[in-house]
Short mmCIF file of C-alpha atoms and ligand atoms in Angstrom, two decimals:
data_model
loop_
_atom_site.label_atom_id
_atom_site.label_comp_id
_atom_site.label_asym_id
_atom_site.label_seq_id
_atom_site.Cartn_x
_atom_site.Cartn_y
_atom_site.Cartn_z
CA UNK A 339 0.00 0.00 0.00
CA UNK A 340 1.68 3.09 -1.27
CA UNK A 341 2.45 5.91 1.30
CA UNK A 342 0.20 8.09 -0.50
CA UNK A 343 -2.84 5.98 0.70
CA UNK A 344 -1.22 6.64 4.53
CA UNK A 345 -1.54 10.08 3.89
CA UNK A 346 -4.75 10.38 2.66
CA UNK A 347 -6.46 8.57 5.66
CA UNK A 348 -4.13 11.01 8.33
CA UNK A 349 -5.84 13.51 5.90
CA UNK A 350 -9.20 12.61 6.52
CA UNK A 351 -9.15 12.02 9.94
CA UNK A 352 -10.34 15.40 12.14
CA UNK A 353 -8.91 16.58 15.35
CA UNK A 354 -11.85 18.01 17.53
CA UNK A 355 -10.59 19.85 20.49
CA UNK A 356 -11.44 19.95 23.76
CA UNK A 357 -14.45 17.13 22.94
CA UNK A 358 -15.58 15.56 24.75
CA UNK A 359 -13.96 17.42 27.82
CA UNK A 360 -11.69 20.07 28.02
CA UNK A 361 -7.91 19.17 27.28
CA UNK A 362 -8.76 15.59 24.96
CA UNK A 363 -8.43 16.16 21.51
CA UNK A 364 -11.05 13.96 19.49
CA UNK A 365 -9.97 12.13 16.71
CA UNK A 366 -13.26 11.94 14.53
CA UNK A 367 -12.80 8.96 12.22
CA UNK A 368 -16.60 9.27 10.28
CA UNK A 369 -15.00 11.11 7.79
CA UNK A 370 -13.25 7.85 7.11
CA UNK A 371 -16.20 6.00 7.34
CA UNK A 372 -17.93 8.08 4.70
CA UNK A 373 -14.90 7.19 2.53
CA UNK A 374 -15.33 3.39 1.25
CA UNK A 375 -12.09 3.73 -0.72
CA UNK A 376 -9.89 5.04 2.02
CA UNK A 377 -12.15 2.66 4.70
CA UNK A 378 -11.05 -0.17 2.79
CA UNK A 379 -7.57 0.51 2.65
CA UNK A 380 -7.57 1.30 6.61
CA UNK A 381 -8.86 -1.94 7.00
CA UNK A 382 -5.96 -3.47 4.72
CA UNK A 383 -3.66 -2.00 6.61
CA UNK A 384 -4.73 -2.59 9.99
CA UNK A 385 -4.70 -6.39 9.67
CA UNK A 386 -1.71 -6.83 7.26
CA UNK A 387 0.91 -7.56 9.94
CA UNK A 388 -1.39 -10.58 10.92
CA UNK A 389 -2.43 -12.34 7.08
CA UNK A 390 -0.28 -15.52 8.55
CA UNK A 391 -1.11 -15.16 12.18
CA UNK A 392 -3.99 -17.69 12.38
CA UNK A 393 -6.24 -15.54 13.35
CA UNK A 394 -9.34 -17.25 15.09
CA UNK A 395 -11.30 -14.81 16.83
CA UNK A 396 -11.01 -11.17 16.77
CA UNK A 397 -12.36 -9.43 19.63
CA UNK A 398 -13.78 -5.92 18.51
CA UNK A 399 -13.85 -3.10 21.60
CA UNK A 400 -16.79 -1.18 21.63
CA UNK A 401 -18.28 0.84 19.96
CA UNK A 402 -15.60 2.22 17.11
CA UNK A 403 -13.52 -1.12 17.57
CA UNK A 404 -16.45 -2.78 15.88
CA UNK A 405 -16.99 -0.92 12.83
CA UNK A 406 -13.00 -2.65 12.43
CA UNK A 407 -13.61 -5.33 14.17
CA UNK A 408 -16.61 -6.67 11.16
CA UNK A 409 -14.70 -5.96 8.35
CA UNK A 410 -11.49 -7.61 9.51
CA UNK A 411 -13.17 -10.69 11.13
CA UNK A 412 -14.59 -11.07 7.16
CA UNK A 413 -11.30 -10.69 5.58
CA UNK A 414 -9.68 -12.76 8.07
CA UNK A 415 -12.26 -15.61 7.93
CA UNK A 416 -12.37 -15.24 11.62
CA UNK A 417 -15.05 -15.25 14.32
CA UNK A 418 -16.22 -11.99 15.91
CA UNK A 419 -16.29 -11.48 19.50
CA UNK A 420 -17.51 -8.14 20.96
CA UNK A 421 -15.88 -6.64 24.46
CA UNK A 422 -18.78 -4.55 25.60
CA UNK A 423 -19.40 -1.47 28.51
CA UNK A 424 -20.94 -3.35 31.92
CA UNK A 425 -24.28 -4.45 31.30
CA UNK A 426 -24.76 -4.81 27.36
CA UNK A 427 -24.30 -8.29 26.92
CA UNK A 428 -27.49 -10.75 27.59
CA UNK A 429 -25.88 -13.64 28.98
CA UNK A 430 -22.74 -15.07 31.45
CA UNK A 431 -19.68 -12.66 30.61
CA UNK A 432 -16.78 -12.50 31.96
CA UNK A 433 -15.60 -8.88 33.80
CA UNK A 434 -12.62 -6.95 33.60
CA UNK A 435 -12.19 -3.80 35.31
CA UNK A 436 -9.38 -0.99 34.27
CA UNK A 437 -8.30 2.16 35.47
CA UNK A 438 -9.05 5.34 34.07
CA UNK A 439 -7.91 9.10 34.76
CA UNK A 440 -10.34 9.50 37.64
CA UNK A 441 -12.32 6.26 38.42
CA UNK A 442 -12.44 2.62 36.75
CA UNK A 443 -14.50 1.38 33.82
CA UNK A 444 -15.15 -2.23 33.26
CA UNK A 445 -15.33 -4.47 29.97
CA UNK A 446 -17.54 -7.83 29.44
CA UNK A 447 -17.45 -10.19 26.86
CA UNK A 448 -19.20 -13.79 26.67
CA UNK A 449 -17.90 -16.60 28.74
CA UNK A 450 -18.52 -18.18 25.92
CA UNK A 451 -16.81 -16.47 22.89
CA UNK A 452 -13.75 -17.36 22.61
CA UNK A 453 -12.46 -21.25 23.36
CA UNK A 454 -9.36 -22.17 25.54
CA UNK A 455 -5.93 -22.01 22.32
CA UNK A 456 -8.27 -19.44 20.22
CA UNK A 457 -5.98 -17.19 18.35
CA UNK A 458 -7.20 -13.89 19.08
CA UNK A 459 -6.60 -10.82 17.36
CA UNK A 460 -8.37 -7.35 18.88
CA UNK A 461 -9.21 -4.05 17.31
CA UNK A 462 -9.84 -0.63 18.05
CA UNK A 463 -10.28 2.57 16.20
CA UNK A 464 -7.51 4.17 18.93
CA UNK A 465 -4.62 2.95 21.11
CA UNK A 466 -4.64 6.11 23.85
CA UNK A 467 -3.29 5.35 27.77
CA UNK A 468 -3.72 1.50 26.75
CA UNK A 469 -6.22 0.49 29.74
CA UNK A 470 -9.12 -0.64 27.26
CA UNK A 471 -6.96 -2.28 25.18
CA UNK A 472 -4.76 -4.15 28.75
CA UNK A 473 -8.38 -5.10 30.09
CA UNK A 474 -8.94 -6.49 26.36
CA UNK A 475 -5.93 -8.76 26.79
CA UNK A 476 -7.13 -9.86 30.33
CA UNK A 477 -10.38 -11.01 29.01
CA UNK A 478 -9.11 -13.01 26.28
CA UNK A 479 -6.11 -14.41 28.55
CA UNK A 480 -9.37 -15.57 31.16
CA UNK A 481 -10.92 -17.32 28.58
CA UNK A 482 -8.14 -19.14 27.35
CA UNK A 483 -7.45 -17.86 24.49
CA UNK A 484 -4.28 -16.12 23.21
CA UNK A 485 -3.57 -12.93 22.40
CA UNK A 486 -1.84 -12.81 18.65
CA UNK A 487 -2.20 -9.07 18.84
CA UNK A 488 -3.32 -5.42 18.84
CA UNK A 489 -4.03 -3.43 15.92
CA UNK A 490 -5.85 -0.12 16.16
CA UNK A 491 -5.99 2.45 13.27
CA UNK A 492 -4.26 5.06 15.69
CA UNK A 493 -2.01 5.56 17.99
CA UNK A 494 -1.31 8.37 20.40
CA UNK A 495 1.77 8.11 21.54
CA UNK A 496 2.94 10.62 24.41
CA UNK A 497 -0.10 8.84 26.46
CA UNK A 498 2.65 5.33 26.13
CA UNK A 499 -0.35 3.13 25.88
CA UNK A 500 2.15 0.44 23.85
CA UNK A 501 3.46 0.31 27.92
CA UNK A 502 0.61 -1.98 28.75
CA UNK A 503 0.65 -3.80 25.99
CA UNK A 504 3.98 -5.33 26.96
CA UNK A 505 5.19 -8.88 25.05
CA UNK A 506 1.62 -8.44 22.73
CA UNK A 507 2.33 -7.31 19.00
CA UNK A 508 1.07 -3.94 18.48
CA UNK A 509 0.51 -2.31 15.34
CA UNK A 510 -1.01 1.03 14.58
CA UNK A 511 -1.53 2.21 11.16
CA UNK A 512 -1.12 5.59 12.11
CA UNK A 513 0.80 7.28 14.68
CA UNK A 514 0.18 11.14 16.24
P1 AMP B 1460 -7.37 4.10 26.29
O1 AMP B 1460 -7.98 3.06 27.17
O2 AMP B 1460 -6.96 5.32 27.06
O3 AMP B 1460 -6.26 3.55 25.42
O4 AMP B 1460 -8.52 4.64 25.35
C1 AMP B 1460 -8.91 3.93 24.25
C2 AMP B 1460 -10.39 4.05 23.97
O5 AMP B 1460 -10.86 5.38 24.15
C3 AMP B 1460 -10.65 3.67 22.54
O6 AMP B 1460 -11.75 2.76 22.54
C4 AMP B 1460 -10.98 4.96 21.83
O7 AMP B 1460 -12.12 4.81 21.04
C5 AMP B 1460 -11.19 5.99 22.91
N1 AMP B 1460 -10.31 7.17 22.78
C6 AMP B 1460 -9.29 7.49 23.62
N2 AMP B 1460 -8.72 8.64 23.26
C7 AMP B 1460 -9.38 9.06 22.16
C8 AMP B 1460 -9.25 10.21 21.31
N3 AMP B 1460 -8.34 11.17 21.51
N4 AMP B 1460 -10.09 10.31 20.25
C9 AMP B 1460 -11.01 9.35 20.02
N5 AMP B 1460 -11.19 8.27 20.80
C10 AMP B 1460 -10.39 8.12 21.86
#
């Protein structure tokens, strides 16, 4: 994929300031979305590193993480899992809680989704202090599965979120 391509999607991505609290900036991917050309690519790009990983299950993290999360469990031919906020999810889950600036936050997924030696890729639209994405790791490490890797389409870097994510492959298409 030419570097061009890379450009275009940093291109299309918007930086909204101080949403959705003072200090964050926002980085707005529905322009991408509204782009099936440049959508596509993204997606290309996000799960090249693992083509030859064996990829089993990926486990999309809610709510941008699975608008990757569909199109790369297709390409891949693998299963889709979904890591969900507390309370979304209709039947046994299993809970892991994370830390966040002020407070915790907590992410469920089935007991039941992904089977003990799954290969488990997991997806997000953005790789920021890393606690979703840690948490993410627990969950699949509970259920037996392991953890082939991260990808997200962005990463943040001064917030060092790649620092959780310690012995797990990491990939980022882009990087801010
Ligand atoms: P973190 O746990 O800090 O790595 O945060 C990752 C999660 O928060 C991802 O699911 C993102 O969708 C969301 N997120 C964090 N920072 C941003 C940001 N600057 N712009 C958009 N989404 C963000």
């Amino acid at each position: 994929m030419s570097a061009e391509s890379i450009q275009q999607i940093y291109d299309i991505i918007l930086d909204v300031p101080d949403f959705p609290k003072p200090g964050i900036v926002f980085k707005d991917i529905t322009p991408l979305l509204m782009n099936p050309t440049l959508f596509h690519k993204s997606v290309d790009l996000a799960i090249a590193p693992f083509l030859e990983s064996g990829v089993q299950k990926i486990l999309g993290i809610e709510s941008r993480g699975f608008l990757f999360g569909v199109p790369a469990s297709q390409r891949l031919d693998a299963g889709l899992v979904l890591a969900r906020k507390p309370g979304k999810l209709p039947r046994e889950t299993i809970k892991v809680e994370y830390a966040l600036e002020y407070g915790t936050d907590t992410i469920e997924i089935h007991s039941d989704g992904i089977s003990g030696g799954e290969k488990v890729l997991i997806v997000d639209d953005v790789l920021a202090t890393g606690g979703t994405a840690e948490a993410a790791v627990c969950a699949v490490r509970e259920s037996g599965g392991e953890v082939v890797g991260c990808s997200f389409l962005m990463e943040i870097q001064f917030l060092q979120g790649r620092g959780k994510l310690d012995g797990v492959e990491t990939h980022a298409v882009l990087s801010y």
